[in-house]
Amino acid sequence: MEPRSVHFSQTTLTELMIPSYANFGGKIHGGILLSLIDKVAYSCAARHAGTYCVTVSVDGVDFLEPVEVGDLVSLHASVNYVGRTSLVIGIRVIAENVRNGIQRHTNTSYVTMVAKGDDDKPTVVPELLLENEEDARRFLEAIKRRELKETYRDAFDNAKTRLDVQSNLERLSQQRCVIGWDNDLAS
C-alpha cells in the first residue's frame, strides 16, 4: 500500500446557509455545522483510506463565532494523522459574507475515523506522506492530542470510581444545585 499525501485527500465542502438552518436566535444551528463537519470528515477519510470509514469521535469542536443565514460556509478537511486503521481529520470552517466578502474562521474540529473493510471490520489505511513541516506539525499535534485525551480519560475514570455522593454533599452545597432527596445536609 503506497503512502498518500495530505494533499491527496484534502476536501472542501461549501454550502449556503439557508433560513431553515437557523435556530431560534437567528444563527445557524450548531447541529447543522456538526452534520457538515461529519460529512466532510467522511469524504476526506474515505479518499485517503480508499474505503468506507465510520466516525469514532468528534473532538475539540470549537464554536468561535456564529454563522449567519446567507453565509457561504466552507469546511476544509485534511488528514492530520493516521494510525493502523484510524485517521484524524482536521477541519477548519470558514463563513463568508458574500455581500462584503469578509471571511471568518468560525469553527475548528478534529474527527477520528476508522476505515472498514468489506467484512465490516477495521482495515489498514495507507501511511501518511508528510511533504512539509506543516504536515509534520499537524501529525505531531494529533499525537499529543491523543496522548492528552488518553491521560484525561484515565484520570477521569480513576476519579469517577472514587467519587462518593455522600462524602461530596458539602461540595454540591456550594454549587448551583439543590439536593432534592431527604438528607441531613439538604436540610
mmCIF file with all atom_site columns, C-alpha atoms in Angstrom:
data_model
loop_
_atom_site.group_PDB
_atom_site.id
_atom_site.type_symbol
_atom_site.label_atom_id
_atom_site.label_alt_id
_atom_site.label_comp_id
_atom_site.label_asym_id
_atom_site.label_entity_id
_atom_site.label_seq_id
_atom_site.pdbx_PDB_ins_code
_atom_site.Cartn_x
_atom_site.Cartn_y
_atom_site.Cartn_z
_atom_site.occupancy
_atom_site.B_iso_or_equiv
_atom_site.pdbx_formal_charge
_atom_site.auth_seq_id
_atom_site.auth_comp_id
_atom_site.auth_asym_id
_atom_site.auth_atom_id
_atom_site.pdbx_PDB_model_num
ATOM 1   C CA . MET A 1 1   ? 0.000   0.000  0.000  1.00 0.00 ? 1   MET A CA 1
ATOM 2   C CA . GLU A 1 2   ? 1.580   3.277  -1.129 1.00 0.00 ? 2   GLU A CA 1
ATOM 3   C CA . PRO A 1 3   ? 1.640   6.221  1.311  1.00 0.00 ? 3   PRO A CA 1
ATOM 4   C CA . ARG A 1 4   ? -0.751  9.023  0.409  1.00 0.00 ? 4   ARG A CA 1
ATOM 5   C CA . SER A 1 5   ? -0.014  12.703 0.894  1.00 0.00 ? 5   SER A CA 1
ATOM 6   C CA . VAL A 1 6   ? -2.136  15.116 2.898  1.00 0.00 ? 6   VAL A CA 1
ATOM 7   C CA . HIS A 1 7   ? -2.873  16.909 -0.371 1.00 0.00 ? 7   HIS A CA 1
ATOM 8   C CA . PHE A 1 8   ? -4.205  13.679 -1.958 1.00 0.00 ? 8   PHE A CA 1
ATOM 9   C CA . SER A 1 9   ? -7.341  13.627 0.194  1.00 0.00 ? 9   SER A CA 1
ATOM 10  C CA . GLN A 1 10  ? -7.844  17.274 1.144  1.00 0.00 ? 10  GLN A CA 1
ATOM 11  C CA . THR A 1 11  ? -11.526 18.042 0.791  1.00 0.00 ? 11  THR A CA 1
ATOM 12  C CA . THR A 1 12  ? -13.570 21.231 0.800  1.00 0.00 ? 12  THR A CA 1
ATOM 13  C CA . LEU A 1 13  ? -17.330 21.249 1.207  1.00 0.00 ? 13  LEU A CA 1
ATOM 14  C CA . THR A 1 14  ? -19.112 24.570 0.608  1.00 0.00 ? 14  THR A CA 1
ATOM 15  C CA . GLU A 1 15  ? -22.761 25.154 1.398  1.00 0.00 ? 15  GLU A CA 1
ATOM 16  C CA . LEU A 1 16  ? -25.089 28.142 1.528  1.00 0.00 ? 16  LEU A CA 1
ATOM 17  C CA . MET A 1 17  ? -26.649 28.689 4.947  1.00 0.00 ? 17  MET A CA 1
ATOM 18  C CA . ILE A 1 18  ? -30.404 28.930 4.367  1.00 0.00 ? 18  ILE A CA 1
ATOM 19  C CA . PRO A 1 19  ? -33.149 30.143 6.740  1.00 0.00 ? 19  PRO A CA 1
ATOM 20  C CA . SER A 1 20  ? -34.294 26.607 7.603  1.00 0.00 ? 20  SER A CA 1
ATOM 21  C CA . TYR A 1 21  ? -30.838 26.003 9.159  1.00 0.00 ? 21  TYR A CA 1
ATOM 22  C CA . ALA A 1 22  ? -31.350 28.807 11.703 1.00 0.00 ? 22  ALA A CA 1
ATOM 23  C CA . ASN A 1 23  ? -32.043 28.301 15.393 1.00 0.00 ? 23  ASN A CA 1
ATOM 24  C CA . PHE A 1 24  ? -34.429 30.417 17.485 1.00 0.00 ? 24  PHE A CA 1
ATOM 25  C CA . GLY A 1 25  ? -31.716 33.040 17.894 1.00 0.00 ? 25  GLY A CA 1
ATOM 26  C CA . GLY A 1 26  ? -31.476 33.523 14.132 1.00 0.00 ? 26  GLY A CA 1
ATOM 27  C CA . LYS A 1 27  ? -27.991 31.986 13.869 1.00 0.00 ? 27  LYS A CA 1
ATOM 28  C CA . ILE A 1 28  ? -27.115 28.712 12.139 1.00 0.00 ? 28  ILE A CA 1
ATOM 29  C CA . HIS A 1 29  ? -27.852 25.780 14.428 1.00 0.00 ? 29  HIS A CA 1
ATOM 30  C CA . GLY A 1 30  ? -24.741 24.046 15.785 1.00 0.00 ? 30  GLY A CA 1
ATOM 31  C CA . GLY A 1 31  ? -26.199 20.686 14.777 1.00 0.00 ? 31  GLY A CA 1
ATOM 32  C CA . ILE A 1 32  ? -26.181 21.732 11.120 1.00 0.00 ? 32  ILE A CA 1
ATOM 33  C CA . LEU A 1 33  ? -22.484 22.556 11.372 1.00 0.00 ? 33  LEU A CA 1
ATOM 34  C CA . LEU A 1 34  ? -21.760 19.272 13.172 1.00 0.00 ? 34  LEU A CA 1
ATOM 35  C CA . SER A 1 35  ? -23.525 17.368 10.389 1.00 0.00 ? 35  SER A CA 1
ATOM 36  C CA . LEU A 1 36  ? -21.445 19.164 7.746  1.00 0.00 ? 36  LEU A CA 1
ATOM 37  C CA . ILE A 1 37  ? -18.278 18.501 9.771  1.00 0.00 ? 37  ILE A CA 1
ATOM 38  C CA . ASP A 1 38  ? -19.108 14.794 9.831  1.00 0.00 ? 38  ASP A CA 1
ATOM 39  C CA . LYS A 1 39  ? -19.754 14.747 6.065  1.00 0.00 ? 39  LYS A CA 1
ATOM 40  C CA . VAL A 1 40  ? -16.501 16.445 5.129  1.00 0.00 ? 40  VAL A CA 1
ATOM 41  C CA . ALA A 1 41  ? -14.567 14.275 7.601  1.00 0.00 ? 41  ALA A CA 1
ATOM 42  C CA . TYR A 1 42  ? -16.021 11.147 5.995  1.00 0.00 ? 42  TYR A CA 1
ATOM 43  C CA . SER A 1 43  ? -15.193 12.363 2.479  1.00 0.00 ? 43  SER A CA 1
ATOM 44  C CA . CYS A 1 44  ? -11.598 13.176 3.405  1.00 0.00 ? 44  CYS A CA 1
ATOM 45  C CA . ALA A 1 45  ? -11.034 9.934  5.353  1.00 0.00 ? 45  ALA A CA 1
ATOM 46  C CA . ALA A 1 46  ? -12.629 7.736  2.675  1.00 0.00 ? 46  ALA A CA 1
ATOM 47  C CA . ARG A 1 47  ? -10.452 9.327  -0.008 1.00 0.00 ? 47  ARG A CA 1
ATOM 48  C CA . HIS A 1 48  ? -7.287  8.619  1.957  1.00 0.00 ? 48  HIS A CA 1
ATOM 49  C CA . ALA A 1 49  ? -8.305  5.132  3.057  1.00 0.00 ? 49  ALA A CA 1
ATOM 50  C CA . GLY A 1 50  ? -9.877  4.135  -0.239 1.00 0.00 ? 50  GLY A CA 1
ATOM 51  C CA . THR A 1 51  ? -12.731 2.505  1.643  1.00 0.00 ? 51  THR A CA 1
ATOM 52  C CA . TYR A 1 52  ? -15.758 3.186  3.821  1.00 0.00 ? 52  TYR A CA 1
ATOM 53  C CA . CYS A 1 53  ? -14.992 4.952  7.109  1.00 0.00 ? 53  CYS A CA 1
ATOM 54  C CA . VAL A 1 54  ? -17.004 5.495  10.282 1.00 0.00 ? 54  VAL A CA 1
ATOM 55  C CA . THR A 1 55  ? -16.864 8.264  12.850 1.00 0.00 ? 55  THR A CA 1
ATOM 56  C CA . VAL A 1 56  ? -15.356 7.185  16.174 1.00 0.00 ? 56  VAL A CA 1
ATOM 57  C CA . SER A 1 57  ? -15.174 10.529 17.947 1.00 0.00 ? 57  SER A CA 1
ATOM 58  C CA . VAL A 1 58  ? -15.553 14.228 17.376 1.00 0.00 ? 58  VAL A CA 1
ATOM 59  C CA . ASP A 1 59  ? -13.016 16.107 19.467 1.00 0.00 ? 59  ASP A CA 1
ATOM 60  C CA . GLY A 1 60  ? -12.455 19.737 20.141 1.00 0.00 ? 60  GLY A CA 1
ATOM 61  C CA . VAL A 1 61  ? -15.399 21.286 18.336 1.00 0.00 ? 61  VAL A CA 1
ATOM 62  C CA . ASP A 1 62  ? -14.760 24.959 18.992 1.00 0.00 ? 62  ASP A CA 1
ATOM 63  C CA . PHE A 1 63  ? -17.532 27.367 18.018 1.00 0.00 ? 63  PHE A CA 1
ATOM 64  C CA . LEU A 1 64  ? -15.530 30.578 17.676 1.00 0.00 ? 64  LEU A CA 1
ATOM 65  C CA . GLU A 1 65  ? -18.145 32.823 16.018 1.00 0.00 ? 65  GLU A CA 1
ATOM 66  C CA . PRO A 1 66  ? -21.776 32.449 14.999 1.00 0.00 ? 66  PRO A CA 1
ATOM 67  C CA . VAL A 1 67  ? -22.655 31.623 11.407 1.00 0.00 ? 67  VAL A CA 1
ATOM 68  C CA . GLU A 1 68  ? -25.329 33.766 9.784  1.00 0.00 ? 68  GLU A CA 1
ATOM 69  C CA . VAL A 1 69  ? -28.125 32.926 7.367  1.00 0.00 ? 69  VAL A CA 1
ATOM 70  C CA . GLY A 1 70  ? -26.849 33.792 3.892  1.00 0.00 ? 70  GLY A CA 1
ATOM 71  C CA . ASP A 1 71  ? -23.215 32.960 4.670  1.00 0.00 ? 71  ASP A CA 1
ATOM 72  C CA . LEU A 1 72  ? -21.333 30.613 2.379  1.00 0.00 ? 72  LEU A CA 1
ATOM 73  C CA . VAL A 1 73  ? -19.706 28.096 4.690  1.00 0.00 ? 73  VAL A CA 1
ATOM 74  C CA . SER A 1 74  ? -16.624 26.212 3.523  1.00 0.00 ? 74  SER A CA 1
ATOM 75  C CA . LEU A 1 75  ? -15.316 23.284 5.521  1.00 0.00 ? 75  LEU A CA 1
ATOM 76  C CA . HIS A 1 76  ? -11.674 22.473 4.743  1.00 0.00 ? 76  HIS A CA 1
ATOM 77  C CA . ALA A 1 77  ? -10.637 18.961 5.787  1.00 0.00 ? 77  ALA A CA 1
ATOM 78  C CA . SER A 1 78  ? -7.201  17.339 5.850  1.00 0.00 ? 78  SER A CA 1
ATOM 79  C CA . VAL A 1 79  ? -5.833  14.092 7.182  1.00 0.00 ? 79  VAL A CA 1
ATOM 80  C CA . ASN A 1 80  ? -3.660  15.147 10.113 1.00 0.00 ? 80  ASN A CA 1
ATOM 81  C CA . TYR A 1 81  ? -2.732  11.696 11.420 1.00 0.00 ? 81  TYR A CA 1
ATOM 82  C CA . VAL A 1 82  ? -3.083  8.025  10.560 1.00 0.00 ? 82  VAL A CA 1
ATOM 83  C CA . GLY A 1 83  ? -2.769  5.028  12.819 1.00 0.00 ? 83  GLY A CA 1
ATOM 84  C CA . ARG A 1 84  ? -3.097  1.443  11.679 1.00 0.00 ? 84  ARG A CA 1
ATOM 85  C CA . THR A 1 85  ? -6.842  1.643  10.954 1.00 0.00 ? 85  THR A CA 1
ATOM 86  C CA . SER A 1 86  ? -7.715  5.132  12.178 1.00 0.00 ? 86  SER A CA 1
ATOM 87  C CA . LEU A 1 87  ? -7.383  8.633  10.766 1.00 0.00 ? 87  LEU A CA 1
ATOM 88  C CA . VAL A 1 88  ? -7.656  12.020 12.456 1.00 0.00 ? 88  VAL A CA 1
ATOM 89  C CA . ILE A 1 89  ? -9.218  14.616 10.213 1.00 0.00 ? 89  ILE A CA 1
ATOM 90  C CA . GLY A 1 90  ? -8.640  18.301 10.998 1.00 0.00 ? 90  GLY A CA 1
ATOM 91  C CA . ILE A 1 91  ? -11.417 20.627 9.878  1.00 0.00 ? 91  ILE A CA 1
ATOM 92  C CA . ARG A 1 92  ? -11.380 24.398 9.575  1.00 0.00 ? 92  ARG A CA 1
ATOM 93  C CA . VAL A 1 93  ? -14.725 26.100 8.968  1.00 0.00 ? 93  VAL A CA 1
ATOM 94  C CA . ILE A 1 94  ? -14.825 29.467 7.217  1.00 0.00 ? 94  ILE A CA 1
ATOM 95  C CA . ALA A 1 95  ? -18.019 31.510 6.865  1.00 0.00 ? 95  ALA A CA 1
ATOM 96  C CA . GLU A 1 96  ? -18.091 34.122 4.123  1.00 0.00 ? 96  GLU A CA 1
ATOM 97  C CA . ASN A 1 97  ? -20.483 37.037 3.886  1.00 0.00 ? 97  ASN A CA 1
ATOM 98  C CA . VAL A 1 98  ? -20.921 37.172 0.112  1.00 0.00 ? 98  VAL A CA 1
ATOM 99  C CA . ARG A 1 99  ? -22.095 40.801 0.157  1.00 0.00 ? 99  ARG A CA 1
ATOM 100 C CA . ASN A 1 100 ? -18.918 42.239 1.621  1.00 0.00 ? 100 ASN A CA 1
ATOM 101 C CA . GLY A 1 101 ? -16.512 39.333 1.005  1.00 0.00 ? 101 GLY A CA 1
ATOM 102 C CA . ILE A 1 102 ? -15.482 39.134 4.656  1.00 0.00 ? 102 ILE A CA 1
ATOM 103 C CA . GLN A 1 103 ? -14.425 35.657 5.720  1.00 0.00 ? 103 GLN A CA 1
ATOM 104 C CA . ARG A 1 104 ? -14.477 34.497 9.351  1.00 0.00 ? 104 ARG A CA 1
ATOM 105 C CA . HIS A 1 105 ? -12.910 31.408 10.906 1.00 0.00 ? 105 HIS A CA 1
ATOM 106 C CA . THR A 1 106 ? -15.942 30.114 12.814 1.00 0.00 ? 106 THR A CA 1
ATOM 107 C CA . ASN A 1 107 ? -15.119 26.553 13.828 1.00 0.00 ? 107 ASN A CA 1
ATOM 108 C CA . THR A 1 108 ? -12.286 24.097 14.295 1.00 0.00 ? 108 THR A CA 1
ATOM 109 C CA . SER A 1 109 ? -12.792 20.397 14.842 1.00 0.00 ? 109 SER A CA 1
ATOM 110 C CA . TYR A 1 110 ? -10.914 17.117 14.916 1.00 0.00 ? 110 TYR A CA 1
ATOM 111 C CA . VAL A 1 111 ? -12.717 13.930 13.916 1.00 0.00 ? 111 VAL A CA 1
ATOM 112 C CA . THR A 1 112 ? -11.353 10.428 14.388 1.00 0.00 ? 112 THR A CA 1
ATOM 113 C CA . MET A 1 113 ? -12.484 7.951  11.738 1.00 0.00 ? 113 MET A CA 1
ATOM 114 C CA . VAL A 1 114 ? -11.867 4.217  11.362 1.00 0.00 ? 114 VAL A CA 1
ATOM 115 C CA . ALA A 1 115 ? -11.604 2.527  7.978  1.00 0.00 ? 115 ALA A CA 1
ATOM 116 C CA . LYS A 1 116 ? -13.806 -0.537 7.418  1.00 0.00 ? 116 LYS A CA 1
ATOM 117 C CA . GLY A 1 117 ? -13.144 -3.401 5.053  1.00 0.00 ? 117 GLY A CA 1
ATOM 118 C CA . ASP A 1 118 ? -15.663 -5.428 3.055  1.00 0.00 ? 118 ASP A CA 1
ATOM 119 C CA . ASP A 1 119 ? -16.086 -7.665 6.120  1.00 0.00 ? 119 ASP A CA 1
ATOM 120 C CA . ASP A 1 120 ? -17.124 -4.570 8.158  1.00 0.00 ? 120 ASP A CA 1
ATOM 121 C CA . LYS A 1 121 ? -14.020 -4.949 10.336 1.00 0.00 ? 121 LYS A CA 1
ATOM 122 C CA . PRO A 1 122 ? -11.350 -2.272 10.770 1.00 0.00 ? 122 PRO A CA 1
ATOM 123 C CA . THR A 1 123 ? -8.883  -2.336 7.904  1.00 0.00 ? 123 THR A CA 1
ATOM 124 C CA . VAL A 1 124 ? -5.373  -0.946 7.478  1.00 0.00 ? 124 VAL A CA 1
ATOM 125 C CA . VAL A 1 125 ? -5.068  2.518  5.923  1.00 0.00 ? 125 VAL A CA 1
ATOM 126 C CA . PRO A 1 126 ? -2.200  3.877  3.823  1.00 0.00 ? 126 PRO A CA 1
ATOM 127 C CA . GLU A 1 127 ? 0.574   5.695  5.674  1.00 0.00 ? 127 GLU A CA 1
ATOM 128 C CA . LEU A 1 128 ? 0.516   9.484  5.529  1.00 0.00 ? 128 LEU A CA 1
ATOM 129 C CA . LEU A 1 129 ? 3.222   11.083 3.387  1.00 0.00 ? 129 LEU A CA 1
ATOM 130 C CA . LEU A 1 130 ? 4.361   14.247 5.175  1.00 0.00 ? 130 LEU A CA 1
ATOM 131 C CA . GLU A 1 131 ? 5.575   16.631 2.475  1.00 0.00 ? 131 GLU A CA 1
ATOM 132 C CA . ASN A 1 132 ? 6.473   19.661 4.590  1.00 0.00 ? 132 ASN A CA 1
ATOM 133 C CA . GLU A 1 133 ? 6.936   20.928 8.136  1.00 0.00 ? 133 GLU A CA 1
ATOM 134 C CA . GLU A 1 134 ? 3.270   21.966 8.390  1.00 0.00 ? 134 GLU A CA 1
ATOM 135 C CA . ASP A 1 135 ? 2.168   18.374 7.689  1.00 0.00 ? 135 ASP A CA 1
ATOM 136 C CA . ALA A 1 136 ? 4.645   17.132 10.305 1.00 0.00 ? 136 ALA A CA 1
ATOM 137 C CA . ARG A 1 137 ? 3.480   19.712 12.876 1.00 0.00 ? 137 ARG A CA 1
ATOM 138 C CA . ARG A 1 138 ? -0.166  18.669 12.458 1.00 0.00 ? 138 ARG A CA 1
ATOM 139 C CA . PHE A 1 139 ? 0.790   14.990 12.733 1.00 0.00 ? 139 PHE A CA 1
ATOM 140 C CA . LEU A 1 140 ? 2.723   15.674 15.951 1.00 0.00 ? 140 LEU A CA 1
ATOM 141 C CA . GLU A 1 141 ? -0.141  17.772 17.359 1.00 0.00 ? 141 GLU A CA 1
ATOM 142 C CA . ALA A 1 142 ? -2.539  14.891 16.690 1.00 0.00 ? 142 ALA A CA 1
ATOM 143 C CA . ILE A 1 143 ? -0.238  12.537 18.586 1.00 0.00 ? 143 ILE A CA 1
ATOM 144 C CA . LYS A 1 144 ? -0.129  14.983 21.509 1.00 0.00 ? 144 LYS A CA 1
ATOM 145 C CA . ARG A 1 145 ? -3.928  15.448 21.463 1.00 0.00 ? 145 ARG A CA 1
ATOM 146 C CA . ARG A 1 146 ? -4.326  11.669 21.524 1.00 0.00 ? 146 ARG A CA 1
ATOM 147 C CA . GLU A 1 147 ? -1.909  11.311 24.465 1.00 0.00 ? 147 GLU A CA 1
ATOM 148 C CA . LEU A 1 148 ? -3.687  14.060 26.411 1.00 0.00 ? 148 LEU A CA 1
ATOM 149 C CA . LYS A 1 149 ? -7.085  12.531 25.666 1.00 0.00 ? 149 LYS A CA 1
ATOM 150 C CA . GLU A 1 150 ? -5.911  9.149  26.989 1.00 0.00 ? 150 GLU A CA 1
ATOM 151 C CA . THR A 1 151 ? -4.397  10.787 30.092 1.00 0.00 ? 151 THR A CA 1
ATOM 152 C CA . TYR A 1 152 ? -7.636  12.682 30.752 1.00 0.00 ? 152 TYR A CA 1
ATOM 153 C CA . ARG A 1 153 ? -9.784  9.569  30.203 1.00 0.00 ? 153 ARG A CA 1
ATOM 154 C CA . ASP A 1 154 ? -7.641  7.525  32.600 1.00 0.00 ? 154 ASP A CA 1
ATOM 155 C CA . ALA A 1 155 ? -7.606  10.275 35.228 1.00 0.00 ? 155 ALA A CA 1
ATOM 156 C CA . PHE A 1 156 ? -11.349 10.816 34.967 1.00 0.00 ? 156 PHE A CA 1
ATOM 157 C CA . ASP A 1 157 ? -12.104 7.083  35.135 1.00 0.00 ? 157 ASP A CA 1
ATOM 158 C CA . ASN A 1 158 ? -9.959  6.827  38.288 1.00 0.00 ? 158 ASN A CA 1
ATOM 159 C CA . ALA A 1 159 ? -11.628 9.883  39.846 1.00 0.00 ? 159 ALA A CA 1
ATOM 160 C CA . LYS A 1 160 ? -15.095 8.672  38.894 1.00 0.00 ? 160 LYS A CA 1
ATOM 161 C CA . THR A 1 161 ? -14.611 5.367  40.705 1.00 0.00 ? 161 THR A CA 1
ATOM 162 C CA . ARG A 1 162 ? -13.582 7.298  43.830 1.00 0.00 ? 162 ARG A CA 1
ATOM 163 C CA . LEU A 1 163 ? -16.489 9.771  43.763 1.00 0.00 ? 163 LEU A CA 1
ATOM 164 C CA . ASP A 1 164 ? -18.868 9.024  46.591 1.00 0.00 ? 164 ASP A CA 1
ATOM 165 C CA . VAL A 1 165 ? -22.016 11.149 46.676 1.00 0.00 ? 165 VAL A CA 1
ATOM 166 C CA . GLN A 1 166 ? -22.412 11.120 50.459 1.00 0.00 ? 166 GLN A CA 1
ATOM 167 C CA . SER A 1 167 ? -18.865 12.307 51.107 1.00 0.00 ? 167 SER A CA 1
ATOM 168 C CA . ASN A 1 168 ? -19.215 15.051 48.464 1.00 0.00 ? 168 ASN A CA 1
ATOM 169 C CA . LEU A 1 169 ? -22.554 16.553 49.550 1.00 0.00 ? 169 LEU A CA 1
ATOM 170 C CA . GLU A 1 170 ? -20.772 19.563 51.022 1.00 0.00 ? 170 GLU A CA 1
ATOM 171 C CA . ARG A 1 171 ? -19.152 20.191 47.657 1.00 0.00 ? 171 ARG A CA 1
ATOM 172 C CA . LEU A 1 172 ? -22.572 20.044 45.986 1.00 0.00 ? 172 LEU A CA 1
ATOM 173 C CA . SER A 1 173 ? -23.990 22.515 48.501 1.00 0.00 ? 173 SER A CA 1
ATOM 174 C CA . GLN A 1 174 ? -21.504 25.112 47.217 1.00 0.00 ? 174 GLN A CA 1
ATOM 175 C CA . GLN A 1 175 ? -22.758 24.756 43.645 1.00 0.00 ? 175 GLN A CA 1
ATOM 176 C CA . ARG A 1 176 ? -25.849 25.966 41.809 1.00 0.00 ? 176 ARG A CA 1
ATOM 177 C CA . CYS A 1 177 ? -27.911 22.854 42.506 1.00 0.00 ? 177 CYS A CA 1
ATOM 178 C CA . VAL A 1 178 ? -30.470 21.777 45.083 1.00 0.00 ? 178 VAL A CA 1
ATOM 179 C CA . ILE A 1 179 ? -30.439 18.417 46.851 1.00 0.00 ? 179 ILE A CA 1
ATOM 180 C CA . GLY A 1 180 ? -33.898 17.030 46.170 1.00 0.00 ? 180 GLY A CA 1
ATOM 181 C CA . TRP A 1 181 ? -33.879 13.955 48.388 1.00 0.00 ? 181 TRP A CA 1
ATOM 182 C CA . ASP A 1 182 ? -34.051 13.523 52.144 1.00 0.00 ? 182 ASP A CA 1
ATOM 183 C CA . ASN A 1 183 ? -30.575 14.005 53.539 1.00 0.00 ? 183 ASN A CA 1
ATOM 184 C CA . ASP A 1 184 ? -29.191 15.699 56.651 1.00 0.00 ? 184 ASP A CA 1
ATOM 185 C CA . LEU A 1 185 ? -27.079 18.128 54.614 1.00 0.00 ? 185 LEU A CA 1
ATOM 186 C CA . ALA A 1 186 ? -30.008 19.060 52.370 1.00 0.00 ? 186 ALA A CA 1
ATOM 187 C CA . SER A 1 187 ? -31.915 20.494 55.348 1.00 0.00 ? 187 SER A CA 1
#
